[in-house]
CSV table of C-alpha atoms in Angstrom, one decimal:
chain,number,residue,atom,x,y,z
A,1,UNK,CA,27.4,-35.8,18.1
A,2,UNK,CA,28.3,-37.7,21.4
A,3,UNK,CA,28.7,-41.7,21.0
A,4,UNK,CA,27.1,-43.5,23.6
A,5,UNK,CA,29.3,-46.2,25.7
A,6,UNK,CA,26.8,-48.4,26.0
A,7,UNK,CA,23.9,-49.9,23.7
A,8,UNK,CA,20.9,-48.2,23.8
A,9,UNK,CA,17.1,-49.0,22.8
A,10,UNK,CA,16.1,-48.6,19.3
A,11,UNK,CA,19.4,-48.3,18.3
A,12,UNK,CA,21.5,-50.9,16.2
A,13,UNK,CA,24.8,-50.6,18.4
A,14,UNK,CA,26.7,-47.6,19.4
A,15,UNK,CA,24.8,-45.4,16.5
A,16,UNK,CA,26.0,-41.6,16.5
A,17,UNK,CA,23.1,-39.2,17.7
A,18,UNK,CA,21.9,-36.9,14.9
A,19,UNK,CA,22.2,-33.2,15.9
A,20,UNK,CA,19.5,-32.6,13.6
A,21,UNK,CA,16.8,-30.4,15.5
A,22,UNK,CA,13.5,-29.4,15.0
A,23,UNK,CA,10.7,-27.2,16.5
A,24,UNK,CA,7.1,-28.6,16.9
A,25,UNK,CA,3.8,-27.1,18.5
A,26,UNK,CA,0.6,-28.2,20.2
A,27,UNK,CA,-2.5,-26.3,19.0
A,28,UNK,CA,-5.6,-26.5,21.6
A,29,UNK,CA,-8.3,-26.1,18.9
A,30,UNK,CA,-7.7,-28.3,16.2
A,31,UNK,CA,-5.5,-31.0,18.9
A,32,UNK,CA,-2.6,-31.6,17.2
A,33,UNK,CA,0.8,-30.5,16.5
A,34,UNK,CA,2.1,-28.7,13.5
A,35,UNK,CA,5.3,-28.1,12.4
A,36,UNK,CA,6.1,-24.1,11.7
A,37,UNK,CA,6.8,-23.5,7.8
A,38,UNK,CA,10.3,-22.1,8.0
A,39,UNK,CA,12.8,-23.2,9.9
A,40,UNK,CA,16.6,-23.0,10.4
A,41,UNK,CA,18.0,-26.9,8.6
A,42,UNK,CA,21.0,-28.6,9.9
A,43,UNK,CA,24.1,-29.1,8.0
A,44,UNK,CA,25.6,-31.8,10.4
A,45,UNK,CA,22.2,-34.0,9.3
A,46,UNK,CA,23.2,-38.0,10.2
A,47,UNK,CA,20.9,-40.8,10.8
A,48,UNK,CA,18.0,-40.3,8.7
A,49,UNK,CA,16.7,-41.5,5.9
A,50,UNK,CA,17.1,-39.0,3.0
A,51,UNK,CA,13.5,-37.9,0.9
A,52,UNK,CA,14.2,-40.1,-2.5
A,53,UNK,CA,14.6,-37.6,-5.0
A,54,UNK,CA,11.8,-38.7,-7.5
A,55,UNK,CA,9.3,-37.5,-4.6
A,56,UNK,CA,10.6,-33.5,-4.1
A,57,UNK,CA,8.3,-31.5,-6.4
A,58,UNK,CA,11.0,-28.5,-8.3
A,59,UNK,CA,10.2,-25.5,-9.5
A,60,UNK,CA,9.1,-25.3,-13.1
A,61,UNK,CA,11.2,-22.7,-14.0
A,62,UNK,CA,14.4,-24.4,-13.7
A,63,UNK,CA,13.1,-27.7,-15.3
A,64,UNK,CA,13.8,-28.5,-18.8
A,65,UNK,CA,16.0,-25.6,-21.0
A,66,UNK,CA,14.8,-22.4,-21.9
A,67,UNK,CA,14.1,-23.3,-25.1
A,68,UNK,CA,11.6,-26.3,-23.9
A,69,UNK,CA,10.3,-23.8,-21.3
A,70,UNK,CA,9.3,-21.4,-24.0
A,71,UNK,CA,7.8,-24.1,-26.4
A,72,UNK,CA,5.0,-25.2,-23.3
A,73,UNK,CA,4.2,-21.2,-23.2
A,74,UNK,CA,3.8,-20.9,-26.7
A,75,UNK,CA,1.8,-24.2,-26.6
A,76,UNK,CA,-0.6,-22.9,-24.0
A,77,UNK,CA,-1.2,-19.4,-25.7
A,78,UNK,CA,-1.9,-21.2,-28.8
A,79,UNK,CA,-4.9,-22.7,-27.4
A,80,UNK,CA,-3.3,-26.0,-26.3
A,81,UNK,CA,-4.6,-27.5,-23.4
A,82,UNK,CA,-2.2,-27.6,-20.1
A,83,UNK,CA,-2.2,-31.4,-20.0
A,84,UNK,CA,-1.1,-32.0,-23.7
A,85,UNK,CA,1.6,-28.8,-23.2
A,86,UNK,CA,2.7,-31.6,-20.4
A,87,UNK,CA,3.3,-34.4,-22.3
A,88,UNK,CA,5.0,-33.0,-24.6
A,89,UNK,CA,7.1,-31.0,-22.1
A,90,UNK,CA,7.8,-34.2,-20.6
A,91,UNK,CA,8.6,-36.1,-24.3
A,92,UNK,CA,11.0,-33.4,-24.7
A,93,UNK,CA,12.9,-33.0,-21.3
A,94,UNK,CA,12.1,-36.2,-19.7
A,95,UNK,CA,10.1,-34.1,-16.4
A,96,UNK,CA,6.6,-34.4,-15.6
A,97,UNK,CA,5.1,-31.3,-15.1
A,98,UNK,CA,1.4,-30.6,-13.2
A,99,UNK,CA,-0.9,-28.4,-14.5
A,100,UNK,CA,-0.6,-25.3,-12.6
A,101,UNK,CA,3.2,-25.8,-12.9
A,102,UNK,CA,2.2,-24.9,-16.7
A,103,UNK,CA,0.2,-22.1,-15.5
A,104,UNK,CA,3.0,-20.6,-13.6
A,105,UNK,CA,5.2,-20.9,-16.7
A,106,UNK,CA,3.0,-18.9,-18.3
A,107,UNK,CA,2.5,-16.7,-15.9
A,108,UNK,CA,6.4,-16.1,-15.3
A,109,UNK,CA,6.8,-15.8,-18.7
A,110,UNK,CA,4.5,-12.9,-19.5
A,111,UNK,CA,6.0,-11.1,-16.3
A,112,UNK,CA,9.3,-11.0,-17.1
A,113,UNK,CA,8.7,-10.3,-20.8
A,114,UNK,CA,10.8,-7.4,-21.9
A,115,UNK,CA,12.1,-5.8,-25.4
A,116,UNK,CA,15.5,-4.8,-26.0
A,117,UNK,CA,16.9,-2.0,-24.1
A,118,UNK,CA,13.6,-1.5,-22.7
A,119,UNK,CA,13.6,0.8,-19.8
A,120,UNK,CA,11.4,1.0,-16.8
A,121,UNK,CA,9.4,3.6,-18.0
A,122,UNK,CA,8.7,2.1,-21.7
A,123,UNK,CA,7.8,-1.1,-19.6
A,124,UNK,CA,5.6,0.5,-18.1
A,125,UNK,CA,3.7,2.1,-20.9
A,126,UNK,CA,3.7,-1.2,-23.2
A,127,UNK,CA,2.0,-2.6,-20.0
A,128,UNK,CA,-1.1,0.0,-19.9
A,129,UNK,CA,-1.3,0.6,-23.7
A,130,UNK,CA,-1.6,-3.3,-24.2
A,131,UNK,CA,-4.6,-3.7,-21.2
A,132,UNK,CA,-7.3,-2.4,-23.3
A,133,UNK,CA,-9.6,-2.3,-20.0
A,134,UNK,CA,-7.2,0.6,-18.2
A,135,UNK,CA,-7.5,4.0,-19.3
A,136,UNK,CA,-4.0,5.7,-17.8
A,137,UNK,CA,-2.3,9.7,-18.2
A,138,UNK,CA,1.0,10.0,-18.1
A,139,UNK,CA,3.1,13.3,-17.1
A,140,UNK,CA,5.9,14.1,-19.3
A,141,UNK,CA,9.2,16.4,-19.4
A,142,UNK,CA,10.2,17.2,-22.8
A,143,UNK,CA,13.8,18.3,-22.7
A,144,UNK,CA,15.6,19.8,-26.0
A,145,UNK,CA,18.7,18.6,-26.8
A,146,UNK,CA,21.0,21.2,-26.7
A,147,UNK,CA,19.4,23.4,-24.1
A,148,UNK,CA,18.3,23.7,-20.8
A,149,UNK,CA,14.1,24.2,-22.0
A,150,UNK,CA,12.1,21.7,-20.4
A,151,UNK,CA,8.3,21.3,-21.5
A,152,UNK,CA,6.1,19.6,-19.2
A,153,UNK,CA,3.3,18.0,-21.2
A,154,UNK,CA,0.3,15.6,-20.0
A,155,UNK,CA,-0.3,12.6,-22.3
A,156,UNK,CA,-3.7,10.5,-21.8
A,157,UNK,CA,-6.1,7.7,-23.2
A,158,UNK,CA,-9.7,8.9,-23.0
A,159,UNK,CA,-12.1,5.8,-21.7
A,160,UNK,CA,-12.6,5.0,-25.0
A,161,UNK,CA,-9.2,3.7,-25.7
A,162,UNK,CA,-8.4,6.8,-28.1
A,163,UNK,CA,-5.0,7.3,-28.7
A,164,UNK,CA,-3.1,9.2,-26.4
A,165,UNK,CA,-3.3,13.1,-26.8
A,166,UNK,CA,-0.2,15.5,-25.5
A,167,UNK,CA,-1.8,18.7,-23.8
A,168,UNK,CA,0.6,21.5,-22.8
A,169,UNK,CA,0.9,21.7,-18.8
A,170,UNK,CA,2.8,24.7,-18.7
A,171,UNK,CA,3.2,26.6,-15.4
A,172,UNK,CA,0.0,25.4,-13.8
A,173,UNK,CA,1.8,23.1,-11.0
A,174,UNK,CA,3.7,24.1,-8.1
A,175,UNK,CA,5.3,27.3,-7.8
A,176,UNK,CA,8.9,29.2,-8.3
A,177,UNK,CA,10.9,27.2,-6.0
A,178,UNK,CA,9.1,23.8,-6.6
A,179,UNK,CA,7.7,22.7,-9.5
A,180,UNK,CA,8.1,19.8,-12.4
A,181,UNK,CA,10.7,21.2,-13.8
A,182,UNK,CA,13.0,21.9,-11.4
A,183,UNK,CA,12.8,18.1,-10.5
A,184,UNK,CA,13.0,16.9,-14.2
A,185,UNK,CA,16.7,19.1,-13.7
A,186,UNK,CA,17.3,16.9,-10.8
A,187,UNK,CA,17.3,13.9,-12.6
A,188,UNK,CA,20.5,13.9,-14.4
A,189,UNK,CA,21.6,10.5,-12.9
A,190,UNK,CA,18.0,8.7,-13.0
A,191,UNK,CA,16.8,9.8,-16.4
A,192,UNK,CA,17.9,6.5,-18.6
A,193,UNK,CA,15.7,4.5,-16.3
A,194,UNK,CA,12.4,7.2,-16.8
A,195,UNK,CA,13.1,8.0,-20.2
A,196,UNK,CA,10.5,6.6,-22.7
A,197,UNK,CA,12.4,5.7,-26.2
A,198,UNK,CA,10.0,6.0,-28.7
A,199,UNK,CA,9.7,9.9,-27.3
A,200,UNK,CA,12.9,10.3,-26.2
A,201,UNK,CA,10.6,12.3,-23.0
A,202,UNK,CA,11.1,11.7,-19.1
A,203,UNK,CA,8.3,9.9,-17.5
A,204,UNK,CA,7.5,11.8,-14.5
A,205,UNK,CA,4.3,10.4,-13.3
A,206,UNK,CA,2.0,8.0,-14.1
A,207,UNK,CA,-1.6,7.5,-13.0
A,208,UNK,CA,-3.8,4.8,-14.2
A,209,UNK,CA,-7.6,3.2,-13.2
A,210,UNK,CA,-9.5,-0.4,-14.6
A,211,UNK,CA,-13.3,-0.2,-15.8
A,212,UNK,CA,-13.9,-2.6,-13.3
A,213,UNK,CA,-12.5,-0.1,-10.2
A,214,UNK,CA,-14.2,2.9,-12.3
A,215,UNK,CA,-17.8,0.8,-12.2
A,216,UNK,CA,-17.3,0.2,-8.5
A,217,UNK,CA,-16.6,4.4,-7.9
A,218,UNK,CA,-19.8,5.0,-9.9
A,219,UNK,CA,-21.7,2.8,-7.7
A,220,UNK,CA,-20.2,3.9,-4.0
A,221,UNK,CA,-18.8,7.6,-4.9
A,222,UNK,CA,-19.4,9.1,-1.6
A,223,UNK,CA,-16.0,8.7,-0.3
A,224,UNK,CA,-12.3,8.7,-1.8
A,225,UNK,CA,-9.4,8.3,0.8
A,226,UNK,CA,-6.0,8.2,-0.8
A,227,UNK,CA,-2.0,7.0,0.8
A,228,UNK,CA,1.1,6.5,-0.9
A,229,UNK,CA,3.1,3.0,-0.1
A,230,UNK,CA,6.8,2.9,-0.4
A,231,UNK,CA,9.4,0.5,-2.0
A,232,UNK,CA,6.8,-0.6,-4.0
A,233,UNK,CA,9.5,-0.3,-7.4
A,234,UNK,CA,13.2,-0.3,-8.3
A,235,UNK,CA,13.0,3.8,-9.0
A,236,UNK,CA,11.7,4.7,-5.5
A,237,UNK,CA,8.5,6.2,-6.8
A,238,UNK,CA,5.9,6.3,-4.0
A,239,UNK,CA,2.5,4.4,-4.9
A,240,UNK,CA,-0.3,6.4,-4.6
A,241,UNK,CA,-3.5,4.3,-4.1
A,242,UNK,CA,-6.9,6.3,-4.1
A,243,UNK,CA,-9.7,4.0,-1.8
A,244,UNK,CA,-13.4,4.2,-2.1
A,245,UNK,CA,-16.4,2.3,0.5
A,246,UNK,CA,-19.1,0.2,0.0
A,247,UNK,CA,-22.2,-0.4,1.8
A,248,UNK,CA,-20.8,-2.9,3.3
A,249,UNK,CA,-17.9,-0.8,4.5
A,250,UNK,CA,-15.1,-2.3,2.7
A,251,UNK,CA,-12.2,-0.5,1.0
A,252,UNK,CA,-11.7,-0.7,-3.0
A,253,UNK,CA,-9.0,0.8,-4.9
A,254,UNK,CA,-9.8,2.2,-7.9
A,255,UNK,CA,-7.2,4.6,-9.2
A,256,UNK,CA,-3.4,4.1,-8.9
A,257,UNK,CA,-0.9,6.4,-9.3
A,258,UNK,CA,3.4,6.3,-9.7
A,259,UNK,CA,4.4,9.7,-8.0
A,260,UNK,CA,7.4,11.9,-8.7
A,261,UNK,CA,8.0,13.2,-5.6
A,262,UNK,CA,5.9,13.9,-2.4
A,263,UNK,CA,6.1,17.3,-3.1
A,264,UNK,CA,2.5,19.7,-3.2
A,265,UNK,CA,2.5,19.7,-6.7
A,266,UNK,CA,2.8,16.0,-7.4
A,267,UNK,CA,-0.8,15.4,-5.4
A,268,UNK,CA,-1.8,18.7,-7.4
A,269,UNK,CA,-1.5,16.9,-10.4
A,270,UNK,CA,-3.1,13.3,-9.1
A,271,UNK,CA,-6.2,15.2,-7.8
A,272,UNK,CA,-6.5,18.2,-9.5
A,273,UNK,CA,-5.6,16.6,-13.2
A,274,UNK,CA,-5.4,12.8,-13.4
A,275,UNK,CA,-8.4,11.7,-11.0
A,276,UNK,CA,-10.7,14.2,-13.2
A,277,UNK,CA,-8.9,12.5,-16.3
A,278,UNK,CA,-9.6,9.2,-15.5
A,279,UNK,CA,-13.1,9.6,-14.0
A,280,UNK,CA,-15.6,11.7,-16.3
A,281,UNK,CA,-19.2,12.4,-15.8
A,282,UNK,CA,-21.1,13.2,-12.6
A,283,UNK,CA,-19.3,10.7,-10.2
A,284,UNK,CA,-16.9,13.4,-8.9
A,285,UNK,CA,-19.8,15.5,-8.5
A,286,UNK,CA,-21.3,13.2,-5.8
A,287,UNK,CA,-18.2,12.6,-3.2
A,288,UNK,CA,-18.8,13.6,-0.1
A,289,UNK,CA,-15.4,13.6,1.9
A,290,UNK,CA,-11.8,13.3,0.9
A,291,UNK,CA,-9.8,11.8,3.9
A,292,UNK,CA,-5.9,11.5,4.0
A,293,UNK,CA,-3.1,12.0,6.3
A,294,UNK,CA,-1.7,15.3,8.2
A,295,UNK,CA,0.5,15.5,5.0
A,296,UNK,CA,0.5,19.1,5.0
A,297,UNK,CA,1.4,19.1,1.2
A,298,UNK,CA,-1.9,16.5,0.7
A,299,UNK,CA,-3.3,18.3,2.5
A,300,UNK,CA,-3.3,21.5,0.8
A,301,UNK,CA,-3.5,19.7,-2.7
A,302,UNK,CA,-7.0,18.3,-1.9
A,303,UNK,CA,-7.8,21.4,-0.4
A,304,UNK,CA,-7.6,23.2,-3.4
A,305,UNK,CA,-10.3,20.9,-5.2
A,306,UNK,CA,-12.7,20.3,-2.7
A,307,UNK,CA,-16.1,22.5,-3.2
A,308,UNK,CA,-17.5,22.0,0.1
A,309,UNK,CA,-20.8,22.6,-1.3
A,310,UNK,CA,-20.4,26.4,-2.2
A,311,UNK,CA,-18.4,26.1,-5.1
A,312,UNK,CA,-19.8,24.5,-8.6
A,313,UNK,CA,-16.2,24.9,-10.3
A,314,UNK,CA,-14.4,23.4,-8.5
A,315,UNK,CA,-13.0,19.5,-9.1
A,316,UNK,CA,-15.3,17.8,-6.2
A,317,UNK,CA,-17.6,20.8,-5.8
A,318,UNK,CA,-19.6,19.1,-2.7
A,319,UNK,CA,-16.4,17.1,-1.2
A,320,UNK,CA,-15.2,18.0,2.1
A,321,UNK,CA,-11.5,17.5,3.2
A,322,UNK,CA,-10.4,15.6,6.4
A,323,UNK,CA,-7.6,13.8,8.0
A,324,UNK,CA,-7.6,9.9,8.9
A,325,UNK,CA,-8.3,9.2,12.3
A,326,UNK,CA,-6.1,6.7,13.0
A,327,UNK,CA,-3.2,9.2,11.9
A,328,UNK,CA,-4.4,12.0,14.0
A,329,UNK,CA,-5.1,10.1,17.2
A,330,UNK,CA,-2.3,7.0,17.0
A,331,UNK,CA,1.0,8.5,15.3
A,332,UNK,CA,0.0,12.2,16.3
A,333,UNK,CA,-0.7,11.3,20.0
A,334,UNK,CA,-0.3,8.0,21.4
A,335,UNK,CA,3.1,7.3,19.5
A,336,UNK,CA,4.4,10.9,19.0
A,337,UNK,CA,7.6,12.0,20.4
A,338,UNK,CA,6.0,15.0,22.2
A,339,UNK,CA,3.6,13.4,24.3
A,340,UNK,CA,4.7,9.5,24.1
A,341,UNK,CA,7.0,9.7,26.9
A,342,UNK,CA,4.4,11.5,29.5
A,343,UNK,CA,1.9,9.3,28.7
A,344,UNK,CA,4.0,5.9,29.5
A,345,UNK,CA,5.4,7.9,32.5
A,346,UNK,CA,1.2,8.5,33.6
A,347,UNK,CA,0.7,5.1,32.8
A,348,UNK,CA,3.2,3.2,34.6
A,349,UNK,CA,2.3,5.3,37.5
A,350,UNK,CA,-0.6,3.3,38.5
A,351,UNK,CA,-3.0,1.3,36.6
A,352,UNK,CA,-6.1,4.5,37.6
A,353,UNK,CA,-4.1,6.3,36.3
A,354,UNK,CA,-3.7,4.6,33.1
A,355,UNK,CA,-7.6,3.9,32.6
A,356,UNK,CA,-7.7,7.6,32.9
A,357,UNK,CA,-5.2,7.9,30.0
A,358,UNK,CA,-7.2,4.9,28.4
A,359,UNK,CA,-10.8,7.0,28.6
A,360,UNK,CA,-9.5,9.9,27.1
A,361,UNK,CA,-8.6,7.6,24.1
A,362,UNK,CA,-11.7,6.3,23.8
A,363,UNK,CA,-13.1,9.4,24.0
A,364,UNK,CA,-11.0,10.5,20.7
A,365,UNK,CA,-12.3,7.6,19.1
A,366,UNK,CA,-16.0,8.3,20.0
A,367,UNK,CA,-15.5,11.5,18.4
A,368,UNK,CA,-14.7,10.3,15.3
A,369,UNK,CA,-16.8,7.4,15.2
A,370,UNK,CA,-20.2,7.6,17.2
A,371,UNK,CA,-21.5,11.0,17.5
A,372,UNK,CA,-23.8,11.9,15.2
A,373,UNK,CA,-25.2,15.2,15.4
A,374,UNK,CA,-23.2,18.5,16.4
A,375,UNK,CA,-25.0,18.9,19.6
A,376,UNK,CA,-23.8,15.7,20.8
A,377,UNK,CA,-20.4,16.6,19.8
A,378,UNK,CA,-20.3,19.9,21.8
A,379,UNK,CA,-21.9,18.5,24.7
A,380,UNK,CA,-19.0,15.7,24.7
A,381,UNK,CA,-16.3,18.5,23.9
A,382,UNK,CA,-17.7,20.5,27.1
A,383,UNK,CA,-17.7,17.5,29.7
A,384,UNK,CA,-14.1,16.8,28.6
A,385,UNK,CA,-12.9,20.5,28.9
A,386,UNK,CA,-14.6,20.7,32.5
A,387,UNK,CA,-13.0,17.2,33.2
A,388,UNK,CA,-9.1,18.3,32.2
A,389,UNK,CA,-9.8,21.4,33.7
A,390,UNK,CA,-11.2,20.7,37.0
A,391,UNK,CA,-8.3,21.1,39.6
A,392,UNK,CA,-9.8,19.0,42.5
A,393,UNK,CA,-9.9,15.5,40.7
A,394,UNK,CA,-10.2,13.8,44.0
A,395,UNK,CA,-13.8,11.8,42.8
A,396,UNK,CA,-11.9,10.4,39.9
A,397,UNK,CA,-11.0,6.9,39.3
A,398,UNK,CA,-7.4,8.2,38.9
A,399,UNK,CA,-5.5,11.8,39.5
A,400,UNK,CA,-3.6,13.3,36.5
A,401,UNK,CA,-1.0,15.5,37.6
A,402,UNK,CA,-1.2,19.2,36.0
A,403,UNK,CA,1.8,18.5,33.5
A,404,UNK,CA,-0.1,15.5,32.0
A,405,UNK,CA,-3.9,17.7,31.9
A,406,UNK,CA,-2.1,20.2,30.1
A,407,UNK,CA,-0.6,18.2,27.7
A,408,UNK,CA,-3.9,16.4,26.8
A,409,UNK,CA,-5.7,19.9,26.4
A,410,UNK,CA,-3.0,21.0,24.3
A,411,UNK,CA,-3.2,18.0,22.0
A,412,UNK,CA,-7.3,18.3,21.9
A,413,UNK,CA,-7.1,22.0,20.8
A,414,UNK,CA,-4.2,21.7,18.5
A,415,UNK,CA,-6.3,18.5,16.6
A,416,UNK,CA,-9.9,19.0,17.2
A,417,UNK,CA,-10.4,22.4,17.7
């Protein structure tokens, strides 16, 4: 802070400037300025009047001991209503509390709820077995003591809230080199944390849906699109989300899945053994496509279960496979390593240039998206061959050099073709 030599306005004296700083901003719609919600404070804070304690709102969960805290949840589940679990929160400790400050304790409460040397896994299960409107399978390792047998069995709760059953897996998923028992033997240092107790197994996947999510598939089954999300949980499992549409062309999730691995035989088992598990009936009967990545190990796993309209037996006998559009045309074109750098070198070559880049994009997208009927699909795939083809491009809006032509054909054949 710099002391001023002299008096100045609005100032008793020769006051000491406060450093404290903060940023503001103007917006044109609503005509007014806002302050941004987090900020960098000041330590060196002088000048100011200080917010009176009494008026700064805490967080419930460090009001009052843990004792009290625990008396206002039992209060609430016992029927009590929030404002009386108040008042006699506040008789006990002294602090008022708001009524969705009780709600939060509550809510706290039952998620961070735990046994005694419960582990991930057991959490896990307790959570599913106790929702009486989920219906989950579970994949198991069952590993003797003593020995290096492993069993790999598949335990489930039928939509009628049955008790789980174990079914022998056996040798069904993956193949010599890859398989769930080789990685059940790789998890010598991560077992404790998949271990269920009351089994004594290891938890190696764990797929789950809601009746609500299962009424919503029976109503829009036509299309299933599924992606796995990471650092989603303290054991690095991937979470597998499986999307349907409605008519109004909004996405639903409606079965989840914890995966082992993002090997083949981890989708093998969401598509070919816990999506069938978890959705009896007809409704896998009627989808129509399957999208997902260019996971090549996705890939094949929804391969193997997709009919295509030829065969009865199989999982979704009139489901056709494809890949996401975005994926193909975004990360394998416009942002992949092999043809990132030509197209920025194209574009930054002049601005025909890059609407020339920019209609062969929307031409991708039109593919996907517009055409209809297979005749307007070849007629748009021979214009754009006879366009990257034709060597005198001197009545275009912008000339592609050959290297750059031949890099967009290869990427059209090697995707669409």
């Amino acid at each position: 802070g710099k002391r001023s030599s002299k008096p100045i306005e609005g100032r008793d004296g020769f006051d000491t400037k406060c450093k404290f700083r903060f940023s503001v901003y103007w917006d044109q719609d609503s005509m007014r300025w806002y302050v941004p919600k987090e900020q960098q404070g000041c330590l060196q804070h002088a000048g100011h009047m200080r917010e009176d304690p009494l008026n700064i709102r805490l967080n419930s969960k460090f009001l009052g001991t843990k004792e009290q805290r625990q008396n206002i949840v039992d209060a609430v589940d016992s029927e009590v209503r929030p404002a009386s679990a108040a008042r006699i929160f506040e008789t006990q400790s002294g602090e008022h509390l708001d009524w969705h400050q009780v709600n939060y304790l509550k809510r706290v409460k039952g998620k961070n709820a735990s046994l005694p040397n419960e582990t991930p896994a057991d959490k896990l299960i307790r959570e599913l077995s106790s929702d009486a409107s989920k219906s989950f399978i579970l994949l198991f390792a069952d590993i003797d003591v003593g020995s290096s047998l492993i069993t790999i069995k598949t335990k489930k709760r039928k939509t009628n809230n049955a008790l789980p059953i174990d079914e022998i897996v056996g040798d069904t998923l993956g193949n010599e080199i890859d398989n769930p028992k080789i990685f059940a033997q790789t998890l010598r240092g991560r077992r404790d944390k998949m271990r269920h107790t009351t089994s004594n197994q290891l938890l190696l996947a764990a797929a789950w849906t809601s009746d609500p999510a299962r009424r919503l598939l029976d109503m829009f089954p036509e299309f299933m699109g599924g992606d796995d999300t990471e650092k989603t949980n303290s054991e690095d499992r991937p979470l597998y989300t499986i999307l349907g549409q409605d008519s109004n062309n909004r996405s639903f999730p409606h079965t989840w899945c914890f995966m082992p691995s993002k090997a083949q035989w981890a989708y093998q088992w969401i598509w070919g053994t816990a999506v069938p598990a978890l959705h009896p009936g007809s409704v896998l009967s009627r989808v129509m496509l399957i999208n997902c990545d260019a996971d090549p190990q996705e890939t094949r796993a929804i391969e193997s279960v997709v009919g295509r309209g030829k065969d009865i037996s199989a999982v979704f006998p009139n489901a056709w496979q494809r890949w996401c559009a975005w994926h193909r045309i975004d990360r394998n074109f416009l942002r992949d390593p092999a043809y990132v750098s030509i197209l920025a070198t194209t574009r930054k070559s002049g601005s025909t240039r890059a609407a020339e880049i920019d209609v062969f994009t929307r031409y991708l997208w039109y593919r996907v998206k517009c055409y209809e009927t297979q005749e307007e699909l070849d007629f748009a795939d021979k214009l754009m061959n006879f366009y990257l083809q034709e060597e005198d491009q001197s009545d275009h809006v912008g000339v592609l050099d050959k290297a750059c032509r031949d890099a967009l054909k290869q990427y059209k054949t090697k995707t669409f073709e």
